[in-house]
């Protein structure tokens, strides 16, 4: 009996196990009711009386040893198993903070979504542009006063290279390369040399849309604008078009929507007019089509351009434009629930 106990004790000492299943098999082998140690316990009653004390002690030690061994195997494997399952026990217990989408991205994506339902696809162009694509091709004469409307950042060593002041430059690029039908939407960042304040910044974001094909009319433009306004600001939204001027469109218009804050009744936001301006638009000037190699006798088109910050302000009532570029988490986290 004593020899058997010693042999088992040595065996238990040298046990290794690779996973929880193996540990369980070992437990059953030694410690279950029919296990080897229980078997020895059952045989104990046959041990001669004078050996009972020593054998009893050895048996108890053996049982403790087996239990301790199994416990320590379990502990070891709890750690490695967790790592295998992708739980990293060295990681901080503070919860990970998930970032939020920037409000301007949320709104930009929404604008893109709406126009993509009308069949528009995205086109992009460079932010560092040349004079031709920002002004020349878009019908700004060299001495055109409209160039002064936009305070441009020029690259000092080369006045022909500048930071684009509007994403209309992308329409010029696309028209140069593609013949109609063209139906594009151009989101992107633009730059103007403005003093930074709560209502102006030296960079902001625009989305431009351009549709050129045979027989495109102002009615098509109006329909697209109405659809956009209703999708963006709700089905009750009304639009109105006011005559305006842009060198690259003729006729040109500015679009107002019924103030979505007071519902058109008049409030400080809409300066009591019930309307707020949201974008510029018009029929592409035939000169622009010709400059870009498109026959204006066959094709016509409409274009429109809007500021993403402006639309975002209307949707989320952000009062200070600077918030968009300050990366203040208290501001950004408010958009967690937005799409
Ligand atoms: N490019 C104009 C701007 O930056 C916005 C604009 C107005 C775009 C009329 C257009 C348009 O396509 O038709 O102020």
mmCIF file of C-alpha atoms and ligand atoms in Angstrom:
data_model
loop_
_atom_site.group_PDB
_atom_site.id
_atom_site.type_symbol
_atom_site.label_atom_id
_atom_site.label_comp_id
_atom_site.label_asym_id
_atom_site.label_seq_id
_atom_site.Cartn_x
_atom_site.Cartn_y
_atom_site.Cartn_z
ATOM 1 C CA UNK A 1 0.000 0.000 0.000
ATOM 2 C CA UNK A 2 2.713 2.434 1.002
ATOM 3 C CA UNK A 3 4.615 1.714 -2.213
ATOM 4 C CA UNK A 4 1.507 2.312 -4.255
ATOM 5 C CA UNK A 5 0.947 5.651 -2.548
ATOM 6 C CA UNK A 6 4.533 6.689 -3.222
ATOM 7 C CA UNK A 7 4.277 5.684 -6.879
ATOM 8 C CA UNK A 8 1.063 7.649 -7.330
ATOM 9 C CA UNK A 9 2.553 10.627 -5.551
ATOM 10 C CA UNK A 10 5.488 10.677 -7.972
ATOM 11 C CA UNK A 11 3.145 10.273 -10.901
ATOM 12 C CA UNK A 12 0.993 13.209 -9.807
ATOM 13 C CA UNK A 13 4.012 15.401 -9.365
ATOM 14 C CA UNK A 14 5.068 14.945 -12.968
ATOM 15 C CA UNK A 15 1.642 15.518 -14.519
ATOM 16 C CA UNK A 16 1.315 18.117 -17.264
ATOM 17 C CA UNK A 17 -1.876 19.215 -19.005
ATOM 18 C CA UNK A 18 -2.417 21.330 -22.124
ATOM 19 C CA UNK A 19 -5.979 22.424 -21.690
ATOM 20 C CA UNK A 20 -9.059 22.345 -19.493
ATOM 21 C CA UNK A 21 -10.230 19.000 -20.926
ATOM 22 C CA UNK A 22 -6.997 17.291 -20.041
ATOM 23 C CA UNK A 23 -7.148 18.687 -16.517
ATOM 24 C CA UNK A 24 -10.635 17.290 -16.101
ATOM 25 C CA UNK A 25 -9.478 13.860 -17.299
ATOM 26 C CA UNK A 26 -6.720 13.946 -14.728
ATOM 27 C CA UNK A 27 -9.140 14.940 -11.995
ATOM 28 C CA UNK A 28 -11.399 12.043 -12.872
ATOM 29 C CA UNK A 29 -8.485 9.634 -13.002
ATOM 30 C CA UNK A 30 -7.273 10.433 -9.468
ATOM 31 C CA UNK A 31 -10.005 12.149 -7.503
ATOM 32 C CA UNK A 32 -13.417 11.036 -8.739
ATOM 33 C CA UNK A 33 -15.425 8.490 -6.754
ATOM 34 C CA UNK A 34 -13.958 5.638 -8.754
ATOM 35 C CA UNK A 35 -10.591 7.336 -9.154
ATOM 36 C CA UNK A 36 -7.310 5.815 -8.046
ATOM 37 C CA UNK A 37 -7.086 7.709 -4.782
ATOM 38 C CA UNK A 38 -10.665 6.863 -3.821
ATOM 39 C CA UNK A 39 -9.822 3.253 -4.617
ATOM 40 C CA UNK A 40 -6.924 3.395 -2.190
ATOM 41 C CA UNK A 41 -9.161 5.003 0.415
ATOM 42 C CA UNK A 42 -11.575 2.089 0.030
ATOM 43 C CA UNK A 43 -8.711 -0.389 0.461
ATOM 44 C CA UNK A 44 -7.674 1.389 3.643
ATOM 45 C CA UNK A 45 -9.883 -0.783 5.755
ATOM 46 C CA UNK A 46 -7.738 -3.797 4.842
ATOM 47 C CA UNK A 47 -4.578 -2.182 6.125
ATOM 48 C CA UNK A 48 -3.069 -3.793 9.215
ATOM 49 C CA UNK A 49 -3.974 -1.965 12.397
ATOM 50 C CA UNK A 50 -0.410 -0.996 13.277
ATOM 51 C CA UNK A 51 0.092 0.610 9.827
ATOM 52 C CA UNK A 52 -3.216 2.442 9.790
ATOM 53 C CA UNK A 53 -1.832 5.642 11.295
ATOM 54 C CA UNK A 54 1.029 6.084 8.862
ATOM 55 C CA UNK A 55 -0.904 4.903 5.812
ATOM 56 C CA UNK A 56 -3.825 7.167 6.715
ATOM 57 C CA UNK A 57 -1.520 10.123 6.939
ATOM 58 C CA UNK A 58 0.154 9.309 3.620
ATOM 59 C CA UNK A 59 -3.209 8.844 1.933
ATOM 60 C CA UNK A 60 -4.438 12.223 3.129
ATOM 61 C CA UNK A 61 -1.250 13.860 1.936
ATOM 62 C CA UNK A 62 -1.639 12.183 -1.432
ATOM 63 C CA UNK A 63 -5.197 13.424 -1.794
ATOM 64 C CA UNK A 64 -4.190 16.994 -0.875
ATOM 65 C CA UNK A 65 -1.310 16.827 -3.296
ATOM 66 C CA UNK A 66 -3.562 15.752 -6.156
ATOM 67 C CA UNK A 67 -6.072 18.476 -5.350
ATOM 68 C CA UNK A 68 -3.379 21.148 -5.133
ATOM 69 C CA UNK A 69 -1.846 19.995 -8.395
ATOM 70 C CA UNK A 70 -5.162 20.165 -10.193
ATOM 71 C CA UNK A 71 -5.906 23.599 -8.779
ATOM 72 C CA UNK A 72 -2.587 24.946 -9.949
ATOM 73 C CA UNK A 73 -3.012 23.416 -13.405
ATOM 74 C CA UNK A 74 -6.420 25.095 -13.632
ATOM 75 C CA UNK A 75 -4.976 28.431 -12.648
ATOM 76 C CA UNK A 76 -2.207 28.238 -15.251
ATOM 77 C CA UNK A 77 -4.619 27.376 -17.996
ATOM 78 C CA UNK A 78 -7.200 29.961 -17.042
ATOM 79 C CA UNK A 79 -4.588 32.547 -18.007
ATOM 80 C CA UNK A 80 -3.398 30.985 -21.250
ATOM 81 C CA UNK A 81 -6.928 30.021 -22.331
ATOM 82 C CA UNK A 82 -8.048 33.625 -21.952
ATOM 83 C CA UNK A 83 -5.268 34.836 -24.189
ATOM 84 C CA UNK A 84 -6.202 32.210 -26.760
ATOM 85 C CA UNK A 85 -9.771 33.503 -26.684
ATOM 86 C CA UNK A 86 -8.577 37.033 -27.280
ATOM 87 C CA UNK A 87 -8.960 38.329 -23.732
ATOM 88 C CA UNK A 88 -5.897 40.312 -22.822
ATOM 89 C CA UNK A 89 -5.479 40.275 -19.047
ATOM 90 C CA UNK A 90 -2.727 42.883 -19.230
ATOM 91 C CA UNK A 91 -5.155 45.413 -20.646
ATOM 92 C CA UNK A 92 -6.351 48.360 -18.586
ATOM 93 C CA UNK A 93 -9.693 47.850 -16.918
ATOM 94 C CA UNK A 94 -10.855 51.311 -18.009
ATOM 95 C CA UNK A 95 -13.306 51.015 -20.902
ATOM 96 C CA UNK A 96 -12.083 51.825 -24.394
ATOM 97 C CA UNK A 97 -13.445 55.060 -25.716
ATOM 98 C CA UNK A 98 -15.014 54.744 -29.115
ATOM 99 C CA UNK A 99 -14.596 57.785 -31.317
ATOM 100 C CA UNK A 100 -17.458 59.606 -32.959
ATOM 101 C CA UNK A 101 -17.982 60.630 -36.525
ATOM 102 C CA UNK A 102 -17.366 64.329 -37.074
ATOM 103 C CA UNK A 103 -20.591 66.305 -37.559
ATOM 104 C CA UNK A 104 -19.320 67.639 -40.879
ATOM 105 C CA UNK A 105 -18.701 64.081 -42.099
ATOM 106 C CA UNK A 106 -22.164 63.035 -40.939
ATOM 107 C CA UNK A 107 -23.791 65.840 -42.913
ATOM 108 C CA UNK A 108 -21.512 65.479 -45.929
ATOM 109 C CA UNK A 109 -22.381 61.771 -46.124
ATOM 110 C CA UNK A 110 -26.059 62.593 -45.870
ATOM 111 C CA UNK A 111 -25.797 65.068 -48.769
ATOM 112 C CA UNK A 112 -23.902 62.482 -50.818
ATOM 113 C CA UNK A 113 -26.531 59.841 -50.017
ATOM 114 C CA UNK A 114 -29.369 62.071 -51.162
ATOM 115 C CA UNK A 115 -27.697 62.938 -54.456
ATOM 116 C CA UNK A 116 -26.616 59.380 -55.075
ATOM 117 C CA UNK A 117 -30.301 58.425 -54.966
ATOM 118 C CA UNK A 118 -30.689 60.814 -57.906
ATOM 119 C CA UNK A 119 -27.910 59.043 -59.792
ATOM 120 C CA UNK A 120 -24.976 61.340 -58.937
ATOM 121 C CA UNK A 121 -21.561 59.836 -58.332
ATOM 122 C CA UNK A 122 -18.657 61.317 -56.403
ATOM 123 C CA UNK A 123 -15.816 63.199 -58.109
ATOM 124 C CA UNK A 124 -12.807 64.658 -56.352
ATOM 125 C CA UNK A 125 -10.070 67.094 -57.266
ATOM 126 C CA UNK A 126 -6.961 68.653 -55.726
ATOM 127 C CA UNK A 127 -7.081 71.290 -52.981
ATOM 128 C CA UNK A 128 -3.938 72.936 -54.354
ATOM 129 C CA UNK A 129 -5.228 74.058 -57.732
ATOM 130 C CA UNK A 130 -4.277 76.205 -60.674
ATOM 131 C CA UNK A 131 -5.885 79.473 -61.641
ATOM 132 C CA UNK A 132 -7.525 77.916 -64.711
ATOM 133 C CA UNK A 133 -9.658 75.359 -62.868
ATOM 134 C CA UNK A 134 -10.688 77.661 -60.035
ATOM 135 C CA UNK A 135 -11.329 80.798 -62.107
ATOM 136 C CA UNK A 136 -10.357 80.754 -65.803
ATOM 137 C CA UNK A 137 -12.421 77.788 -66.988
ATOM 138 C CA UNK A 138 -15.328 78.978 -64.871
ATOM 139 C CA UNK A 139 -15.722 82.204 -66.804
ATOM 140 C CA UNK A 140 -13.981 84.557 -64.394
ATOM 141 C CA UNK A 141 -12.257 87.102 -66.695
ATOM 142 C CA UNK A 142 -8.709 88.037 -65.694
ATOM 143 C CA UNK A 143 -9.861 91.316 -64.249
ATOM 144 C CA UNK A 144 -13.267 90.057 -63.248
ATOM 145 C CA UNK A 145 -14.358 91.679 -59.998
ATOM 146 C CA UNK A 146 -15.832 88.360 -58.904
ATOM 147 C CA UNK A 147 -12.279 87.194 -58.240
ATOM 148 C CA UNK A 148 -12.229 89.716 -55.415
ATOM 149 C CA UNK A 149 -15.318 88.155 -53.920
ATOM 150 C CA UNK A 150 -13.160 85.249 -52.901
ATOM 151 C CA UNK A 151 -10.104 86.060 -50.881
ATOM 152 C CA UNK A 152 -7.725 83.578 -52.331
ATOM 153 C CA UNK A 153 -4.603 82.071 -50.781
ATOM 154 C CA UNK A 154 -2.009 82.143 -53.543
ATOM 155 C CA UNK A 155 1.241 80.210 -53.448
ATOM 156 C CA UNK A 156 3.784 83.013 -53.163
ATOM 157 C CA UNK A 157 6.386 81.698 -55.572
ATOM 158 C CA UNK A 158 3.780 81.005 -58.282
ATOM 159 C CA UNK A 159 0.619 83.123 -58.473
ATOM 160 C CA UNK A 160 -0.867 80.592 -60.879
ATOM 161 C CA UNK A 161 -1.087 78.029 -58.069
ATOM 162 C CA UNK A 162 -3.542 78.572 -55.255
ATOM 163 C CA UNK A 163 -5.697 76.870 -52.656
ATOM 164 C CA UNK A 164 -9.085 76.299 -54.235
ATOM 165 C CA UNK A 165 -11.717 78.715 -53.028
ATOM 166 C CA UNK A 166 -14.606 76.493 -54.119
ATOM 167 C CA UNK A 167 -15.216 72.921 -55.246
ATOM 168 C CA UNK A 168 -16.550 74.232 -58.571
ATOM 169 C CA UNK A 169 -12.972 73.611 -59.730
ATOM 170 C CA UNK A 170 -13.814 69.910 -59.779
ATOM 171 C CA UNK A 171 -16.610 70.439 -62.306
ATOM 172 C CA UNK A 172 -14.129 72.093 -64.658
ATOM 173 C CA UNK A 173 -11.747 69.160 -64.292
ATOM 174 C CA UNK A 174 -14.433 66.552 -64.889
ATOM 175 C CA UNK A 175 -15.920 68.341 -67.921
ATOM 176 C CA UNK A 176 -12.470 68.612 -69.499
ATOM 177 C CA UNK A 177 -12.024 64.875 -69.268
ATOM 178 C CA UNK A 178 -15.560 63.541 -69.842
ATOM 179 C CA UNK A 179 -18.272 64.101 -72.407
ATOM 180 C CA UNK A 180 -21.909 64.220 -71.191
ATOM 181 C CA UNK A 181 -23.936 62.749 -69.689
ATOM 182 C CA UNK A 182 -22.165 63.951 -66.539
ATOM 183 C CA UNK A 183 -23.826 63.670 -63.165
ATOM 184 C CA UNK A 184 -21.364 64.280 -60.354
ATOM 185 C CA UNK A 185 -21.200 65.462 -56.806
ATOM 186 C CA UNK A 186 -17.940 66.966 -55.540
ATOM 187 C CA UNK A 187 -17.422 67.157 -51.779
ATOM 188 C CA UNK A 188 -14.271 68.731 -50.406
ATOM 189 C CA UNK A 189 -12.394 71.328 -48.406
ATOM 190 C CA UNK A 190 -11.942 74.865 -49.664
ATOM 191 C CA UNK A 191 -9.872 77.809 -48.436
ATOM 192 C CA UNK A 192 -10.439 81.543 -48.205
ATOM 193 C CA UNK A 193 -8.348 84.205 -46.615
ATOM 194 C CA UNK A 194 -10.857 85.292 -43.993
ATOM 195 C CA UNK A 195 -10.354 86.496 -40.448
ATOM 196 C CA UNK A 196 -11.351 83.625 -38.186
ATOM 197 C CA UNK A 197 -14.439 84.312 -36.106
ATOM 198 C CA UNK A 198 -17.563 82.507 -34.945
ATOM 199 C CA UNK A 199 -19.024 82.858 -38.433
ATOM 200 C CA UNK A 200 -16.020 82.608 -40.766
ATOM 201 C CA UNK A 201 -12.977 80.395 -41.053
ATOM 202 C CA UNK A 202 -10.026 80.226 -43.413
ATOM 203 C CA UNK A 203 -11.108 76.763 -44.501
ATOM 204 C CA UNK A 204 -14.493 75.131 -44.764
ATOM 205 C CA UNK A 205 -16.272 72.463 -46.780
ATOM 206 C CA UNK A 206 -18.463 72.478 -49.817
ATOM 207 C CA UNK A 207 -20.433 70.049 -51.895
ATOM 208 C CA UNK A 208 -20.880 70.881 -55.545
ATOM 209 C CA UNK A 209 -23.245 69.100 -57.914
ATOM 210 C CA UNK A 210 -23.157 69.163 -61.709
ATOM 211 C CA UNK A 211 -25.497 67.651 -64.242
ATOM 212 C CA UNK A 212 -24.800 68.044 -67.968
ATOM 213 C CA UNK A 213 -26.751 66.278 -70.695
ATOM 214 C CA UNK A 214 -29.041 67.023 -73.628
ATOM 215 C CA UNK A 215 -32.110 69.099 -72.725
ATOM 216 C CA UNK A 216 -31.266 69.771 -69.085
ATOM 217 C CA UNK A 217 -33.474 72.643 -67.978
ATOM 218 C CA UNK A 218 -33.996 74.943 -65.034
ATOM 219 C CA UNK A 219 -37.061 72.846 -64.166
ATOM 220 C CA UNK A 220 -34.771 69.835 -63.672
ATOM 221 C CA UNK A 221 -32.620 71.920 -61.340
ATOM 222 C CA UNK A 222 -35.627 73.046 -59.355
ATOM 223 C CA UNK A 223 -36.902 69.514 -58.988
ATOM 224 C CA UNK A 224 -33.532 68.259 -57.747
ATOM 225 C CA UNK A 225 -33.337 71.170 -55.287
ATOM 226 C CA UNK A 226 -36.798 70.504 -53.894
ATOM 227 C CA UNK A 227 -36.024 66.809 -53.501
ATOM 228 C CA UNK A 228 -32.770 67.614 -51.725
ATOM 229 C CA UNK A 229 -34.388 70.123 -49.353
ATOM 230 C CA UNK A 230 -37.171 67.741 -48.361
ATOM 231 C CA UNK A 231 -34.831 64.796 -47.848
ATOM 232 C CA UNK A 232 -32.375 66.868 -45.838
ATOM 233 C CA UNK A 233 -34.695 69.010 -43.727
ATOM 234 C CA UNK A 234 -38.007 67.151 -43.717
ATOM 235 C CA UNK A 235 -41.023 66.715 -45.979
ATOM 236 C CA UNK A 236 -42.625 70.018 -44.933
ATOM 237 C CA UNK A 237 -39.669 72.075 -46.146
ATOM 238 C CA UNK A 238 -40.397 74.717 -48.772
ATOM 239 C CA UNK A 239 -37.857 76.263 -51.099
ATOM 240 C CA UNK A 240 -37.624 79.590 -52.877
ATOM 241 C CA UNK A 241 -35.172 80.751 -55.518
ATOM 242 C CA UNK A 242 -33.869 84.299 -55.683
ATOM 243 C CA UNK A 243 -32.052 85.634 -58.759
ATOM 244 C CA UNK A 244 -28.325 85.952 -58.168
ATOM 245 C CA UNK A 245 -25.040 86.142 -60.012
ATOM 246 C CA UNK A 246 -22.157 83.696 -60.431
ATOM 247 C CA UNK A 247 -19.740 83.904 -63.365
ATOM 248 C CA UNK A 248 -20.127 80.209 -64.139
ATOM 249 C CA UNK A 249 -23.937 80.005 -64.253
ATOM 250 C CA UNK A 250 -26.512 81.880 -66.286
ATOM 251 C CA UNK A 251 -29.139 82.355 -65.046
ATOM 252 C CA UNK A 252 -28.007 82.039 -61.424
ATOM 253 C CA UNK A 253 -30.015 81.754 -58.265
ATOM 254 C CA UNK A 254 -29.701 81.380 -54.545
ATOM 255 C CA UNK A 255 -31.924 78.941 -52.783
ATOM 256 C CA UNK A 256 -33.599 79.570 -49.439
ATOM 257 C CA UNK A 257 -35.446 76.974 -47.421
ATOM 258 C CA UNK A 258 -38.260 77.707 -45.021
ATOM 259 C CA UNK A 259 -36.574 78.196 -41.647
ATOM 260 C CA UNK A 260 -36.508 74.784 -40.027
ATOM 261 C CA UNK A 261 -36.108 76.299 -36.574
ATOM 262 C CA UNK A 262 -39.317 78.347 -36.446
ATOM 263 C CA UNK A 263 -41.073 76.511 -39.266
ATOM 264 C CA UNK A 264 -41.228 79.715 -41.326
ATOM 265 C CA UNK A 265 -42.963 81.872 -38.732
ATOM 266 C CA UNK A 266 -39.941 84.073 -38.143
ATOM 267 C CA UNK A 267 -37.253 83.843 -35.445
ATOM 268 C CA UNK A 268 -33.848 85.375 -34.687
ATOM 269 C CA UNK A 269 -32.117 82.623 -36.705
ATOM 270 C CA UNK A 270 -33.926 83.576 -39.928
ATOM 271 C CA UNK A 271 -33.906 87.249 -38.937
ATOM 272 C CA UNK A 272 -37.689 87.088 -38.823
ATOM 273 C CA UNK A 273 -37.962 86.426 -42.543
ATOM 274 C CA UNK A 274 -38.997 82.768 -42.233
ATOM 275 C CA UNK A 275 -36.346 81.820 -44.819
ATOM 276 C CA UNK A 276 -32.672 80.852 -44.658
ATOM 277 C CA UNK A 277 -30.239 80.793 -47.548
ATOM 278 C CA UNK A 278 -28.525 77.466 -48.116
ATOM 279 C CA UNK A 279 -26.961 77.285 -51.562
ATOM 280 C CA UNK A 280 -26.074 78.835 -54.900
ATOM 281 C CA UNK A 281 -27.095 77.327 -58.224
ATOM 282 C CA UNK A 282 -27.879 77.956 -61.845
ATOM 283 C CA UNK A 283 -27.617 76.737 -65.432
ATOM 284 C CA UNK A 284 -24.016 76.125 -66.447
ATOM 285 C CA UNK A 285 -22.904 79.121 -68.528
ATOM 286 C CA UNK A 286 -22.339 78.044 -72.168
ATOM 287 C CA UNK A 287 -18.894 79.696 -71.939
ATOM 288 C CA UNK A 288 -17.955 77.228 -69.224
ATOM 289 C CA UNK A 289 -19.098 74.249 -71.288
ATOM 290 C CA UNK A 290 -17.071 75.527 -74.259
ATOM 291 C CA UNK A 291 -13.962 76.237 -72.139
ATOM 292 C CA UNK A 292 -14.063 72.611 -71.022
ATOM 293 C CA UNK A 293 -14.568 71.167 -74.512
ATOM 294 C CA UNK A 294 -18.321 70.478 -74.369
ATOM 295 C CA UNK A 295 -20.532 71.625 -77.240
ATOM 296 C CA UNK A 296 -22.981 74.115 -75.733
ATOM 297 C CA UNK A 297 -25.265 73.849 -78.766
ATOM 298 C CA UNK A 298 -25.923 70.200 -77.976
ATOM 299 C CA UNK A 299 -25.646 70.108 -74.220
ATOM 300 C CA UNK A 300 -26.874 72.108 -71.276
ATOM 301 C CA UNK A 301 -26.462 71.590 -67.556
ATOM 302 C CA UNK A 302 -27.156 72.787 -64.075
ATOM 303 C CA UNK A 303 -24.802 73.230 -61.144
ATOM 304 C CA UNK A 304 -25.226 73.928 -57.495
ATOM 305 C CA UNK A 305 -22.907 74.413 -54.574
ATOM 306 C CA UNK A 306 -23.419 74.480 -50.835
ATOM 307 C CA UNK A 307 -21.404 74.889 -47.659
ATOM 308 C CA UNK A 308 -21.393 71.815 -45.432
ATOM 309 C CA UNK A 309 -20.889 73.939 -42.299
ATOM 310 C CA UNK A 310 -23.970 75.960 -43.152
ATOM 311 C CA UNK A 311 -26.154 72.884 -43.568
ATOM 312 C CA UNK A 312 -24.706 71.390 -40.375
ATOM 313 C CA UNK A 313 -25.487 74.589 -38.465
ATOM 314 C CA UNK A 314 -29.043 74.419 -39.647
ATOM 315 C CA UNK A 315 -29.426 70.775 -38.707
ATOM 316 C CA UNK A 316 -27.594 70.838 -35.395
ATOM 317 C CA UNK A 317 -27.613 74.527 -34.477
ATOM 318 C CA UNK A 318 -23.911 74.916 -33.944
ATOM 319 C CA UNK A 319 -23.476 78.583 -33.128
ATOM 320 C CA UNK A 320 -19.730 78.924 -33.504
ATOM 321 C CA UNK A 321 -18.003 77.705 -36.678
ATOM 322 C CA UNK A 322 -14.707 77.316 -34.845
ATOM 323 C CA UNK A 323 -16.113 74.347 -32.949
ATOM 324 C CA UNK A 324 -15.806 72.274 -36.111
ATOM 325 C CA UNK A 325 -12.017 72.450 -36.122
ATOM 326 C CA UNK A 326 -11.154 72.611 -32.431
ATOM 327 C CA UNK A 327 -11.505 68.907 -31.699
ATOM 328 C CA UNK A 328 -13.127 69.531 -28.354
ATOM 329 C CA UNK A 329 -14.381 66.131 -27.261
ATOM 330 C CA UNK A 330 -17.273 67.637 -25.332
ATOM 331 C CA UNK A 331 -18.554 69.017 -28.636
ATOM 332 C CA UNK A 332 -17.789 65.979 -30.774
ATOM 333 C CA UNK A 333 -19.328 63.490 -28.348
ATOM 334 C CA UNK A 334 -22.692 65.162 -28.744
ATOM 335 C CA UNK A 335 -22.885 63.575 -32.197
ATOM 336 C CA UNK A 336 -22.570 60.030 -30.893
ATOM 337 C CA UNK A 337 -26.181 59.242 -31.550
ATOM 338 C CA UNK A 338 -26.258 60.825 -34.979
ATOM 339 C CA UNK A 339 -25.702 58.511 -37.939
HETATM 340 N N1 LIG B 1 -18.882 78.124 -56.077
HETATM 341 C C1 LIG B 1 -19.831 78.939 -55.374
HETATM 342 C C2 LIG B 1 -19.197 79.470 -54.118
HETATM 343 O O1 LIG B 1 -18.211 78.988 -53.694
HETATM 344 C C3 LIG B 1 -21.060 78.164 -55.009
HETATM 345 C C4 LIG B 1 -21.847 77.856 -56.239
HETATM 346 C C5 LIG B 1 -22.813 78.731 -56.670
HETATM 347 C C6 LIG B 1 -21.648 76.681 -56.922
HETATM 348 C C7 LIG B 1 -23.552 78.463 -57.793
HETATM 349 C C8 LIG B 1 -22.402 76.400 -58.060
HETATM 350 C C9 LIG B 1 -23.360 77.313 -58.473
HETATM 351 O O2 LIG B 1 -22.237 75.288 -58.765
HETATM 352 O O3 LIG B 1 -24.087 77.004 -59.570
HETATM 353 O O4 LIG B 1 -19.685 80.373 -53.530
#
